[in-house]
Amino acid sequence: MADALHEGDLTRLSPVQSVPVKSLLPADSPRTAGENAEHVQLLAQSAALLPPITVHRASMRVVDGAHRLRAAVERGEEFIQVRFFGGSEHDAFLVAVRENTAHGLPLSMQDRLAAAARILRTHPHWSDRAIAELAGLSPKTMGEIRRSAPDADAQPTARLGRDGKVRPVDSSAGRLLAARLVRELPDASLRDIAKKAGISPGTVRDVRARIGRGEDPVPNSAGRNHAVATSASLAAAAPGSAAPDGSSSLVTVEEPAAPGGSPRRTAALAHQRCVVVGKATRTAARPAASREDAAGLLAALGKDPLLKYAEQGRLMLRLLSAGALPARLWNDLDDAVPDYSVSSVSRLARASAEALTQFADRLELRSDRSEA
């Protein structure tokens, strides 16, 4: 995780200091039932030296060690050994959850579920596995928590994994690209293909296994099979043919109206799909040397150490990787969008395109200035 917790803030606590007990505030604890009186008494009656507690420096609120603090009060001690955490309050809660699941009195299942739900609210961009690992739950349980959240429909479309990499929630496009790379580069490692496709090595392994069994690389993608067949038939019907003005010929196909959609809307979508496929066919027919090879550019940039080993550089490469996908794969994705989500997906796509266009404009302006 690229957040403070993953980067090692847990191990970058301050040296142990002696702090007045009265200067500390009650813990923002993941324990929904509060302190366990019996556990406090066991600690208070023990002759052993209690480990230092963890305190959020900015608020002086206990992060980990509420029972130890209460035991010190029971013993009549005025000072207690403390290690300070300097991160945000949200990250302080992450530390509290992690520490309480790692040692001491175990968190109950209710505590873990409540903690996971809270982390989801403050860190919605984290993957289910990342949150589940921290809270001591299974990824399946975490997935159910996310789906039942009040804002489930507004969850990010990409998530940060345990390895610090951002991946799209829907890996269909990445799987399709990985499938092509597996066929073109049979000797490439899982990790190399994963980097190029923007998915995990485990997903690449699944894609390779599916191809070996003769299955579609995208699970439960009966609809995509129709899209691939439609795209292939259109490309065969107009293999790079062009009108006198150089524009691609328009191919039309008849499609049944989508359930719940008007014939006019379905026809419009079919027309758009045909136009896109025509453009893709025309582009593919151009000599490779006469156009920029986006995949090649991306591969070259991926070898740049200034980008490869910088978090922002890796993020930029992942965002730009969509532009390296072959046009036919984008065409295949058309049918994956339900009619009721067409508007939402379209708006998101245009927002992403606008953001990338502005990014390109700033870079080109910077280039012009450097050449002046």
XYZ file of C-alpha atoms in Angstrom, residues 100-311:
212
model
C -4.683 -5.004 18.066
C -4.917 -7.828 15.545
C -1.225 -8.675 15.948
C -0.940 -8.991 19.735
C -2.681 -8.544 23.055
C -6.341 -9.212 23.644
C -7.758 -10.404 20.272
C -10.376 -8.332 18.518
C -13.809 -9.931 18.309
C -15.418 -10.614 14.949
C -17.747 -7.671 15.565
C -14.711 -5.453 16.194
C -13.034 -6.605 12.969
C -16.158 -6.059 10.881
C -16.679 -2.571 12.319
C -13.011 -1.699 11.794
C -13.118 -2.882 8.179
C -16.237 -0.809 7.491
C -14.567 2.273 8.950
C -11.371 1.754 6.946
C -13.487 1.400 3.815
C -14.985 4.834 4.497
C -11.604 6.527 4.977
C -9.616 4.485 2.435
C -12.126 3.415 -0.257
C -9.297 3.199 -2.803
C -7.741 0.258 -0.944
C -8.403 -3.195 -2.368
C -10.571 -5.695 -0.510
C -7.523 -7.874 0.150
C -5.554 -4.965 1.606
C -8.307 -4.011 4.049
C -9.077 -7.659 4.852
C -5.438 -8.372 5.679
C -5.275 -5.399 8.040
C -8.565 -6.168 9.804
C -8.003 -9.919 10.037
C -10.865 -10.877 7.714
C -11.180 -12.871 4.523
C -11.276 -10.994 1.186
C -14.692 -12.534 0.551
C -16.072 -11.032 3.764
C -14.515 -7.678 2.896
C -16.156 -7.813 -0.525
C -19.538 -8.300 1.112
C -18.904 -5.299 3.369
C -18.052 -3.133 0.348
C -21.123 -4.257 -1.608
C -23.400 -3.501 1.338
C -21.889 -0.051 1.988
C -24.305 2.904 1.568
C -22.105 4.386 -1.170
C -21.348 1.085 -2.892
C -22.224 2.563 -6.295
C -19.734 5.405 -5.822
C -16.701 3.228 -5.076
C -13.472 3.987 -7.015
C -13.035 2.202 -10.344
C -9.411 1.413 -9.477
C -7.974 0.189 -6.199
C -4.634 0.142 -4.436
C -3.384 -3.370 -3.744
C -1.180 -4.775 -1.031
C 1.802 -4.461 -3.366
C 1.289 -0.706 -3.766
C 0.027 -0.971 -7.350
C -3.199 0.567 -8.615
C -5.371 -1.774 -10.671
C -8.825 -1.369 -12.222
C -11.691 -3.105 -10.470
C -12.772 -4.546 -13.816
C -9.709 -6.356 -15.172
C -11.337 -7.365 -18.455
C -9.214 -5.043 -20.587
C -6.050 -6.147 -18.787
C -6.965 -9.801 -19.245
C -7.555 -9.286 -22.969
C -4.195 -7.570 -23.372
C -2.506 -10.298 -21.305
C -4.084 -12.959 -23.515
C -2.598 -11.316 -26.601
C 0.810 -11.006 -24.936
C 0.733 -14.640 -23.811
C 0.194 -15.708 -27.419
C 2.772 -13.304 -28.846
C 5.386 -13.828 -26.103
C 5.025 -17.468 -24.994
C 8.367 -17.423 -23.171
C 7.705 -14.199 -21.234
C 7.420 -14.471 -17.466
C 4.182 -13.895 -15.591
C 5.677 -10.809 -13.991
C 6.726 -9.263 -17.318
C 3.276 -9.768 -18.845
C 1.624 -8.507 -15.655
C 3.613 -5.263 -15.856
C 2.664 -4.682 -19.467
C -1.009 -5.552 -18.991
C -1.443 -3.706 -15.678
C -2.731 -6.758 -13.802
C -1.310 -9.058 -11.147
C 0.919 -12.061 -11.924
C -1.793 -14.272 -10.421
C -4.305 -12.941 -12.920
C -1.860 -13.571 -15.765
C -1.458 -17.144 -14.515
C -5.237 -17.571 -14.643
C -5.370 -16.080 -18.161
C -2.633 -18.456 -19.346
C -4.451 -21.431 -17.807
C -7.717 -20.431 -19.456
C -6.043 -20.138 -22.844
C -4.490 -23.566 -22.319
C -7.952 -25.017 -21.666
C -9.383 -23.240 -24.694
C -11.502 -20.911 -22.561
C -12.099 -17.177 -22.803
C -9.485 -15.201 -20.816
C -12.272 -13.127 -19.226
C -14.464 -15.133 -16.814
C -18.228 -15.109 -17.407
C -17.842 -13.207 -20.656
C -20.450 -14.753 -22.931
C -21.405 -11.250 -23.994
C -17.825 -10.479 -24.959
C -17.732 -13.490 -27.281
C -20.532 -11.841 -29.265
C -18.577 -8.580 -29.320
C -15.454 -10.334 -30.626
C -17.476 -12.115 -33.315
C -19.171 -8.864 -34.315
C -15.846 -7.032 -34.485
C -14.262 -9.821 -36.525
C -17.138 -9.918 -39.002
C -17.010 -6.175 -39.477
C -13.257 -6.213 -40.020
C -13.657 -9.031 -42.556
C -16.403 -7.137 -44.371
C -14.252 -4.036 -44.692
C -10.563 -5.031 -44.502
C -9.076 -1.584 -44.609
C -11.326 -0.385 -47.419
C -11.567 3.357 -47.717
C -13.743 5.859 -49.495
C -12.221 8.190 -52.107
C -11.752 10.870 -49.476
C -9.667 8.495 -47.370
C -12.314 7.825 -44.741
C -13.192 4.269 -43.800
C -16.222 2.644 -45.331
C -19.208 2.394 -43.013
C -20.438 -1.123 -42.331
C -23.847 -1.654 -40.784
C -25.222 -4.728 -39.067
C -28.648 -5.550 -37.776
C -28.931 -6.148 -34.056
C -31.981 -6.915 -31.957
C -33.078 -4.183 -29.631
C -31.494 -4.496 -26.174
C -33.900 -5.560 -23.432
C -35.528 -2.490 -21.970
C -33.935 -0.207 -24.575
C -35.625 1.602 -27.449
C -34.899 0.447 -31.036
C -33.638 3.951 -31.782
C -31.096 3.807 -28.940
C -29.995 0.320 -29.925
C -29.556 1.410 -33.538
C -27.514 4.413 -32.440
C -25.235 2.231 -30.348
C -24.828 -0.222 -33.226
C -23.984 2.655 -35.584
C -21.365 3.992 -33.171
C -19.894 0.531 -32.817
C -19.618 0.127 -36.593
C -17.944 3.516 -36.994
C -15.394 2.715 -34.281
C -14.608 -0.659 -35.824
C -14.215 0.987 -39.230
C -11.737 3.464 -37.791
C -9.851 0.689 -36.040
C -9.613 -1.281 -39.290
C -8.398 1.761 -41.191
C -5.753 2.511 -38.563
C -4.546 -1.082 -38.511
C -4.089 -0.972 -42.306
C -1.595 1.880 -42.148
C 2.124 0.998 -42.340
C 3.468 0.500 -38.853
C 6.390 2.821 -39.504
C 4.038 5.719 -40.280
C 2.282 5.814 -36.902
C 3.384 6.043 -33.291
C 3.513 2.659 -31.681
C 1.865 3.351 -28.330
C 2.775 -0.051 -26.925
C 6.404 0.448 -27.924
C 6.518 3.916 -26.404
C 5.019 2.607 -23.183
C 7.523 -0.248 -23.043
C 10.405 2.182 -23.571
C 9.145 4.552 -20.874
C 8.711 1.597 -18.544
C 12.467 1.015 -18.674
C 13.273 4.575 -17.608
C 14.552 4.302 -13.999
C 13.324 7.824 -13.193
C 9.794 6.618 -13.920
C 10.112 2.950 -13.040
C 11.340 3.500 -9.493
C 9.189 6.535 -8.615
C 5.663 6.099 -7.295
